Tab-separated table of C-alpha atoms and ligand atoms in Angstrom:
chain	number	residue	atom	x	y	z
A	188	MET	CA	121.415	105.225	88.787
A	189	ARG	CA	124.601	104.950	86.724
A	190	VAL	CA	122.840	106.069	83.543
A	191	ALA	CA	121.077	108.904	85.376
A	192	ALA	CA	124.364	110.139	86.888
A	193	GLU	CA	126.076	110.117	83.494
A	194	ALA	CA	123.106	111.915	81.880
A	195	GLU	CA	123.321	114.569	84.582
A	196	ARG	CA	127.074	114.978	84.046
A	197	LEU	CA	126.587	115.412	80.281
A	198	ARG	CA	123.804	117.927	80.819
A	199	ARG	CA	125.978	119.951	83.190
A	200	ASN	CA	128.579	120.072	80.429
A	201	GLY	CA	126.011	121.661	78.141
A	202	GLU	CA	125.224	118.523	76.108
A	203	ASP	CA	121.767	118.139	74.571
A	204	VAL	CA	120.450	115.053	76.412
A	205	VAL	CA	116.960	113.626	75.820
A	206	ASP	CA	115.857	112.058	79.084
A	207	PHE	CA	113.483	109.075	78.955
A	208	GLY	CA	114.739	107.790	82.298
A	209	ALA	CA	112.635	109.741	84.768
A	210	GLY	CA	109.776	107.851	86.407
A	211	GLU	CA	107.680	110.911	87.112
A	212	PRO	CA	105.080	113.111	85.403
A	213	ASP	CA	106.438	116.074	83.453
A	214	PHE	CA	103.312	118.087	84.374
A	215	PRO	CA	103.336	120.632	87.199
A	216	THR	CA	101.240	119.961	90.291
A	217	PRO	CA	97.739	121.385	89.546
A	218	ASP	CA	97.240	124.897	90.824
A	219	ASN	CA	94.434	124.166	93.308
A	220	ILE	CA	96.744	121.666	95.046
A	221	LYS	CA	99.687	124.066	95.163
A	222	GLN	CA	97.430	126.754	96.633
A	223	ALA	CA	96.308	124.364	99.381
A	224	GLY	CA	99.954	123.801	100.311
A	225	ILE	CA	100.589	127.555	100.390
A	226	ARG	CA	97.490	128.118	102.551
A	227	ALA	CA	98.708	125.417	104.944
A	228	ILE	CA	102.003	127.243	105.440
A	229	GLU	CA	100.348	130.641	105.812
A	230	SER	CA	97.892	129.339	108.394
A	231	ASN	CA	100.743	127.754	110.364
A	232	PHE	CA	99.736	124.162	109.757
A	233	THR	CA	103.380	123.429	110.403
A	234	ARG	CA	103.412	121.211	113.469
A	235	TYR	CA	103.360	117.470	114.051
A	236	THR	CA	100.241	115.636	112.954
A	237	ALA	CA	99.237	112.146	114.092
A	238	ALA	CA	102.179	109.896	113.183
A	239	GLY	CA	100.049	107.852	110.795
A	240	GLY	CA	98.669	110.954	109.071
A	241	ALA	CA	95.996	113.529	109.914
A	242	LEU	CA	92.529	112.087	110.443
A	243	ASP	CA	90.871	114.312	107.824
A	244	LEU	CA	93.297	113.112	105.155
A	245	ARG	CA	92.866	109.437	106.094
A	246	GLN	CA	89.101	109.937	105.933
A	247	ALA	CA	89.352	111.712	102.570
A	248	VAL	CA	91.597	109.013	101.080
A	249	CYS	CA	89.011	106.381	102.070
A	250	GLU	CA	86.210	108.476	100.548
A	251	ARG	CA	88.135	108.971	97.294
A	252	HIS	CA	88.812	105.231	97.110
A	253	ALA	CA	85.154	104.471	97.786
A	254	ALA	CA	84.003	106.914	95.086
A	255	ASP	CA	86.505	105.638	92.512
A	256	PHE	CA	86.418	101.915	93.192
A	257	GLY	CA	83.426	101.116	95.432
A	258	THR	CA	85.435	100.081	98.503
A	259	ASP	CA	84.419	100.699	102.123
A	260	TYR	CA	87.573	101.445	104.083
A	261	GLY	CA	87.505	103.659	107.174
A	262	PRO	CA	90.326	105.728	108.747
A	263	GLN	CA	91.304	102.758	110.943
A	264	ASN	CA	92.269	100.996	107.686
A	265	CYS	CA	94.439	103.830	106.414
A	266	VAL	CA	97.915	105.149	107.142
A	267	ILE	CA	99.485	108.112	105.341
A	268	SER	CA	103.182	107.655	104.583
A	269	VAL	CA	106.065	109.419	102.886
A	270	GLY	CA	105.118	108.258	99.362
A	271	GLY	CA	103.991	104.910	97.994
A	272	LYS	CA	107.566	103.675	98.350
A	273	HIS	CA	107.380	104.153	102.100
A	274	VAL	CA	104.115	102.188	102.142
A	275	VAL	CA	105.789	99.280	100.354
A	276	PHE	CA	108.700	99.447	102.808
A	277	ASN	CA	106.472	99.541	105.899
A	278	THR	CA	104.213	96.749	104.654
A	279	ILE	CA	107.101	94.398	103.986
A	280	GLN	CA	108.900	95.234	107.250
A	281	ALA	CA	105.673	94.636	109.197
A	282	LEU	CA	104.826	91.334	107.481
A	283	VAL	CA	108.025	89.587	106.475
A	284	ASP	CA	110.285	87.664	108.864
A	285	PRO	CA	113.694	86.285	107.911
A	286	GLY	CA	113.268	83.285	105.605
A	287	ASP	CA	109.735	84.177	104.486
A	288	GLU	CA	109.217	84.109	100.749
A	289	VAL	CA	107.855	87.045	98.800
A	290	VAL	CA	106.752	86.404	95.235
A	291	ILE	CA	107.533	89.212	92.788
A	292	PRO	CA	106.454	88.986	89.134
A	293	THR	CA	109.083	90.033	86.572
A	294	PRO	CA	109.636	92.562	85.196
A	295	TYR	CA	109.358	94.352	88.549
A	296	TRP	CA	109.822	97.789	90.031
A	297	VAL	CA	113.364	97.718	91.487
A	298	THR	CA	112.411	98.745	95.029
A	299	PHE	CA	110.367	95.573	95.699
A	300	LYS	CA	113.422	93.339	95.633
A	301	ASP	CA	115.621	95.489	97.855
A	302	VAL	CA	112.896	96.095	100.419
A	303	VAL	CA	112.303	92.338	100.748
A	304	ASN	CA	116.049	91.711	101.063
A	305	TYR	CA	116.276	94.359	103.779
A	306	ALA	CA	113.600	92.533	105.793
A	307	GLY	CA	115.579	89.262	105.476
A	308	GLY	CA	112.920	87.778	103.188
A	309	ARG	CA	113.627	85.650	100.137
A	310	CYS	CA	112.538	86.980	96.738
A	311	VAL	CA	110.924	84.442	94.437
A	312	PHE	CA	110.600	85.802	90.906
A	313	ALA	CA	107.625	84.814	88.776
A	314	PRO	CA	108.255	85.579	85.086
A	315	THR	CA	105.403	86.960	82.997
A	316	ASP	CA	104.923	86.330	79.300
A	317	GLU	CA	105.951	89.064	76.881
A	318	GLN	CA	103.609	87.598	74.233
A	319	ASN	CA	100.787	88.247	76.678
A	320	GLY	CA	101.914	91.867	77.163
A	321	PHE	CA	103.643	90.887	80.467
A	322	GLN	CA	100.241	90.484	82.096
A	323	LEU	CA	100.474	88.333	85.242
A	324	THR	CA	98.061	85.386	85.267
A	325	ALA	CA	97.038	83.048	88.087
A	326	ALA	CA	98.432	80.119	86.072
A	327	ALA	CA	101.838	81.811	85.728
A	328	LEU	CA	101.921	82.669	89.439
A	329	GLU	CA	100.834	79.330	90.907
A	330	PRO	CA	104.093	77.354	90.468
A	331	TRP	CA	105.993	79.979	92.482
A	332	LEU	CA	103.806	79.812	95.588
A	333	SER	CA	104.782	77.568	98.508
A	334	ASN	CA	103.875	77.162	102.150
A	335	ARG	CA	106.634	79.669	102.940
A	336	THR	CA	105.008	82.397	100.800
A	337	LYS	CA	104.130	85.343	103.027
A	338	VAL	CA	103.396	88.065	100.490
A	339	VAL	CA	102.757	88.309	96.760
A	340	ILE	CA	103.458	91.764	95.322
A	341	VAL	CA	101.365	92.732	92.312
A	342	ASN	CA	101.800	96.031	90.519
A	343	SER	CA	99.069	96.849	88.016
A	344	PRO	CA	99.489	99.050	85.966
A	345	CYS	CA	103.081	97.873	86.015
A	346	ASN	CA	106.273	99.844	86.135
A	347	PRO	CA	108.162	99.081	83.846
A	348	SER	CA	105.978	97.147	81.369
A	349	GLY	CA	102.713	99.113	81.493
A	350	ALA	CA	100.850	95.787	81.805
A	351	VAL	CA	97.387	95.901	83.370
A	352	ILE	CA	95.785	92.796	84.851
A	353	ASP	CA	92.140	92.474	83.931
A	354	PRO	CA	89.804	92.335	86.928
A	355	GLU	CA	88.693	88.712	86.503
A	356	GLU	CA	92.251	87.463	86.269
A	357	TYR	CA	93.235	89.610	89.233
A	358	GLU	CA	90.482	87.994	91.319
A	359	ARG	CA	91.795	84.559	90.375
A	360	ILE	CA	95.240	85.690	91.541
A	361	LEU	CA	93.778	86.972	94.809
A	362	HIS	CA	92.012	83.661	95.482
A	363	LEU	CA	95.214	81.772	94.882
A	364	VAL	CA	97.180	83.993	97.244
A	365	VAL	CA	94.575	83.779	100.012
A	366	ARG	CA	94.252	79.981	99.658
A	367	ARG	CA	97.972	79.831	100.422
A	368	GLY	CA	97.442	81.931	103.569
A	369	ALA	CA	99.559	84.758	102.149
A	370	TYR	CA	98.977	88.502	101.790
A	371	LEU	CA	98.520	90.391	98.549
A	372	LEU	CA	100.361	93.697	98.357
A	373	SER	CA	98.670	95.523	95.497
A	374	ASP	CA	100.762	98.457	94.327
A	375	GLU	CA	98.197	100.741	92.702
A	376	CYS	CA	100.326	103.859	92.356
A	377	TYR	CA	99.439	104.134	88.624
A	378	CYS	CA	95.823	102.992	88.966
A	379	HIS	CA	94.305	106.097	87.373
A	380	PHE	CA	96.400	105.806	84.234
A	381	VAL	CA	94.790	102.993	82.241
A	382	TYR	CA	94.075	103.255	78.510
A	383	GLY	CA	91.330	100.674	78.066
A	384	GLY	CA	88.535	99.881	80.528
A	385	SER	CA	88.104	101.734	83.800
A	386	PRO	CA	90.479	102.201	86.721
A	387	TYR	CA	90.153	99.258	89.063
A	388	SER	CA	91.268	98.237	92.557
A	389	ILE	CA	91.486	94.610	93.675
A	390	ALA	CA	90.239	95.836	97.064
A	391	ALA	CA	86.796	96.091	95.408
A	392	ALA	CA	86.675	92.281	95.149
A	393	ALA	CA	84.195	90.663	97.534
A	394	GLY	CA	85.608	89.495	100.898
A	395	MET	CA	89.255	88.731	101.718
A	396	LYS	CA	90.039	92.342	102.582
A	397	ASP	CA	91.926	91.109	105.643
A	398	ARG	CA	94.561	89.753	103.235
A	399	ILE	CA	94.943	92.756	100.915
A	400	VAL	CA	97.164	95.776	101.363
A	401	VAL	CA	96.750	98.555	98.808
A	402	ALA	CA	99.779	100.792	98.278
A	403	GLY	CA	98.545	104.073	96.809
A	404	SER	CA	100.088	107.458	96.154
A	405	VAL	CA	99.302	110.974	95.033
A	406	SER	CA	102.729	111.174	93.328
A	407	LYS	CA	101.756	110.085	89.815
A	408	THR	CA	97.995	110.648	89.862
A	409	TYR	CA	98.289	114.354	90.705
A	410	ALA	CA	101.863	115.047	89.540
A	411	MET	CA	103.058	115.407	93.141
A	412	THR	CA	106.234	113.299	93.278
A	413	GLY	CA	108.183	115.824	95.356
A	414	TRP	CA	105.482	116.297	97.983
A	415	ARG	CA	106.013	112.724	99.230
A	416	ILE	CA	102.558	111.525	100.192
A	417	GLY	CA	101.347	107.944	99.816
A	418	PHE	CA	98.798	105.811	101.613
A	419	ALA	CA	98.154	102.242	102.656
A	420	LEU	CA	94.712	100.696	102.893
A	421	GLY	CA	94.471	97.379	104.687
A	422	PRO	CA	93.321	95.374	107.715
A	423	ALA	CA	93.330	97.480	110.905
A	424	PRO	CA	95.842	95.375	112.926
A	425	LEU	CA	98.395	95.552	110.136
A	426	ILE	CA	97.743	99.275	109.586
A	427	ASP	CA	98.339	99.769	113.340
A	428	ALA	CA	101.652	97.947	113.116
A	429	MET	CA	102.712	100.034	110.129
A	430	ALA	CA	101.747	103.260	111.903
A	431	LYS	CA	103.772	102.150	114.938
A	432	LEU	CA	106.818	101.446	112.786
A	433	GLN	CA	106.387	104.832	111.135
A	434	SER	CA	105.960	106.654	114.436
A	435	HIS	CA	109.494	105.562	115.402
A	436	SER	CA	111.130	106.242	112.058
A	437	THR	CA	109.809	109.166	109.970
A	438	SER	CA	106.886	110.076	112.248
A	439	ASN	CA	104.191	111.954	110.289
A	440	PRO	CA	104.645	112.868	106.618
A	441	THR	CA	105.154	116.631	106.142
A	442	SER	CA	102.138	118.504	107.484
A	443	VAL	CA	101.759	120.984	104.619
A	444	ALA	CA	102.109	118.213	102.025
A	445	GLN	CA	99.239	116.426	103.770
A	446	LYS	CA	97.054	119.522	103.269
A	447	ALA	CA	97.979	119.619	99.576
A	448	ALA	CA	97.128	115.897	99.297
A	449	LEU	CA	93.791	116.573	101.001
A	450	GLU	CA	92.930	119.047	98.244
A	451	ALA	CA	94.162	116.541	95.630
A	452	VAL	CA	91.794	113.780	96.728
A	453	ARG	CA	88.845	116.013	97.724
A	454	GLY	CA	89.060	118.726	95.061
A	455	PRO	CA	88.249	118.655	91.322
A	456	GLN	CA	89.603	115.592	89.499
A	457	ASP	CA	89.672	116.966	85.950
A	458	SER	CA	93.480	117.340	85.889
A	459	VAL	CA	93.742	113.539	86.125
A	460	SER	CA	91.723	112.900	82.957
A	461	ALA	CA	93.598	115.692	81.132
A	462	MET	CA	96.937	114.029	81.963
A	463	LEU	CA	95.587	110.607	81.006
A	464	ALA	CA	94.490	111.891	77.569
A	465	GLU	CA	97.939	113.345	76.956
A	466	TYR	CA	99.699	110.132	78.094
A	467	ARG	CA	97.489	108.122	75.737
A	468	ARG	CA	98.460	110.315	72.777
A	469	ARG	CA	102.135	109.899	73.660
A	470	ARG	CA	101.778	106.158	74.232
A	471	ASP	CA	100.266	105.696	70.774
A	472	PHE	CA	103.055	107.711	69.174
A	473	VAL	CA	105.890	106.000	71.092
A	474	VAL	CA	104.679	102.451	70.460
A	475	SER	CA	104.082	102.978	66.739
A	476	ARG	CA	107.439	104.776	66.346
A	477	LEU	CA	109.302	102.011	68.224
A	478	ARG	CA	107.697	99.333	66.087
A	479	ARG	CA	109.027	101.037	62.963
A	480	ILE	CA	112.638	100.591	64.166
A	481	PRO	CA	114.197	97.537	62.507
A	482	GLY	CA	114.399	94.557	64.894
A	483	VAL	CA	112.572	96.275	67.772
A	484	THR	CA	109.315	94.825	69.111
A	485	CYS	CA	107.106	96.418	71.735
A	486	ALA	CA	104.176	95.003	73.687
A	487	GLU	CA	101.444	97.617	73.935
A	488	PRO	CA	101.432	99.214	77.405
A	489	LYS	CA	97.879	99.309	78.778
A	490	GLY	CA	98.618	101.718	81.600
A	491	ALA	CA	101.215	103.848	83.463
A	492	PHE	CA	103.577	105.940	81.291
A	493	TYR	CA	106.296	103.503	80.264
A	494	ALA	CA	107.066	101.515	77.127
A	495	TYR	CA	109.222	98.407	77.489
A	496	PRO	CA	110.544	97.513	74.041
A	497	ASN	CA	112.557	94.389	73.283
A	498	VAL	CA	115.931	95.329	71.771
A	499	SER	CA	117.517	91.861	71.750
A	500	ALA	CA	118.027	92.080	67.966
A	501	ALA	CA	120.632	94.779	68.622
A	502	LEU	CA	122.588	92.754	71.233
A	503	ARG	CA	125.405	90.373	70.328
A	504	PRO	CA	128.608	88.961	71.857
A	505	GLY	CA	131.562	91.217	71.144
A	506	GLY	CA	129.277	94.149	70.312
A	507	VAL	CA	126.680	95.663	72.598
A	508	GLU	CA	126.265	92.592	74.800
A	509	ASN	CA	123.511	93.534	77.220
A	510	THR	CA	120.977	96.260	77.922
A	511	MET	CA	123.290	98.015	80.410
A	512	GLN	CA	125.830	98.486	77.630
A	513	PHE	CA	122.986	99.424	75.283
A	514	ALA	CA	121.870	102.197	77.650
A	515	GLU	CA	125.435	103.430	78.246
A	516	ARG	CA	126.297	103.601	74.539
A	517	LEU	CA	122.947	105.098	73.567
A	518	LEU	CA	123.661	107.875	76.036
A	519	GLY	CA	127.304	108.192	74.992
A	520	ARG	CA	126.669	108.288	71.253
A	521	GLU	CA	123.197	109.705	70.835
A	522	ARG	CA	122.595	111.468	74.128
A	523	VAL	CA	119.396	109.615	75.037
A	524	ALA	CA	118.888	108.316	78.609
A	525	VAL	CA	116.818	105.127	79.080
A	526	VAL	CA	116.811	102.510	81.858
A	527	PRO	CA	118.260	99.061	81.045
A	528	GLY	CA	115.862	96.143	81.542
A	529	GLU	CA	118.356	94.318	83.756
A	530	ALA	CA	117.330	96.715	86.525
A	531	PHE	CA	113.799	95.303	86.284
A	532	GLY	CA	114.788	91.644	86.053
A	533	THR	CA	114.628	91.000	82.292
A	534	GLU	CA	117.496	90.829	79.819
A	535	SER	CA	116.215	92.034	76.466
A	536	HIS	CA	114.442	95.314	77.184
A	537	ILE	CA	114.887	98.985	77.873
A	538	ARG	CA	112.395	101.196	79.682
A	539	ILE	CA	111.295	104.409	78.044
A	540	SER	CA	109.319	106.862	80.135
A	541	TYR	CA	106.967	108.845	77.906
A	542	ALA	CA	106.306	111.414	80.601
A	543	ALA	CA	108.041	113.848	78.242
A	544	SER	CA	106.807	116.355	75.640
A	545	MET	CA	105.911	115.161	72.121
A	546	GLN	CA	108.826	117.155	70.781
A	547	GLU	CA	111.257	115.370	73.116
A	548	LEU	CA	109.704	112.015	72.255
A	549	GLU	CA	110.143	112.662	68.530
A	550	ARG	CA	113.758	113.758	68.935
A	551	GLY	CA	114.671	110.897	71.253
A	552	LEU	CA	113.025	108.191	69.168
A	553	ASP	CA	114.750	109.407	65.991
A	554	ARG	CA	118.043	109.035	67.843
A	555	ILE	CA	117.168	105.561	69.176
A	556	ASP	CA	116.223	104.540	65.630
A	557	LYS	CA	119.603	105.745	64.340
A	558	PHE	CA	121.450	103.937	67.144
A	559	VAL	CA	119.659	100.592	66.745
A	560	THR	CA	119.970	100.732	62.955
A	561	SER	CA	123.729	101.235	63.297
A	562	LEU	CA	123.995	98.171	65.575
A	563	ILE	CA	121.927	95.901	63.372
A	564	ARG	CA	123.662	96.783	60.080
B	895	PLP	C1	105.460	100.808	90.920
B	895	PLP	C2	105.713	101.962	91.806
B	895	PLP	N1	105.249	101.922	93.058
B	895	PLP	C3	105.459	102.933	93.908
B	895	PLP	C4	106.160	104.040	93.530
B	895	PLP	C5	106.381	105.080	94.572
B	895	PLP	O1	106.114	106.350	94.272
B	895	PLP	P1	106.061	107.441	95.444
B	895	PLP	O2	106.935	106.962	96.542
B	895	PLP	O3	106.546	108.689	94.806
B	895	PLP	O4	104.633	107.514	95.857
B	895	PLP	C6	106.698	104.120	92.235
B	895	PLP	C7	107.516	105.265	91.820
B	895	PLP	O5	108.203	105.273	90.814
B	895	PLP	C8	106.448	103.055	91.350
B	895	PLP	O6	106.915	103.081	90.103
């Protein structure tokens, strides 16, 4: 937040800032989806809907999930919320009591930790191996589970590392979690953006659906971050509890945004593959450009739209000591905004969002190269 605020201040002063901080698509919402939102307003679809989301949208989300991943959820297994973030919040508030442990692999999306803390739970961090591209494995997870574990949160593709867990390994993780009597919260908000293999949902695994909660969202898949629509898929009693919690807090997500989301999941899907192709091109450029910077290493992201390079070679006592200082000085000197890895629970990395044009990526990476080279010399 500090880096973002400073970037905004510089921009307001007319400075030329390259922004790799934003965690959202740079594409506009596809036209068919925007038109559905406009039609919803014009036809006065502007009243309350069911607190857990309109039935047609819940049905359509289940159908989309079935078509994409071969699952068999029905509307009783689905609640529509105000973004995937709201789904994560509701799931943890519904499941976690004070003192319960929630296992979170590192690096992690920042919200997981704070949401668990808010519920009075205890975060247990399970480090992943950079040499293995930060991919979580059952073997790496096992030592962190205990009889107090209530939930394990897995985010594949991962923000910030771009790691994707392969389906067989993910099933081993699921078995481990269920054997411990815990729940698996599978954050699949980036599930359509994978660069090798096909999109995959752990909910397609045989059995054990009563222990899985999928957090999904239209935000990234359809470039709809501002519309604020996400969904949970899970066991009906838990979905009921989450809908109840929601009915006394936000109530239904915005009615017209629900209509736009209905078009997103029911309408043509070609915008998704077009965005994926463009992200892949950018990913290839960013990773190869980063690897040409002296001292910088970068695990290849297999999904999402983030690179998570290791910049430890540029850190030293008395100089730039940590990634927070790295991000602040990079912005101060070269006018490039990135997110320091400390925010995601690791010490040697920065997060670069490549949801930016090729021209911006080229400009920003030239500046990062210049900055790192000056620190290493
Ligand atoms: C891992 C992850 N999960 C969930 C979300 C939530 O997105 P939204 O609330 O816009 O659906 C984000 C957004 O950055 C994310 O990175």
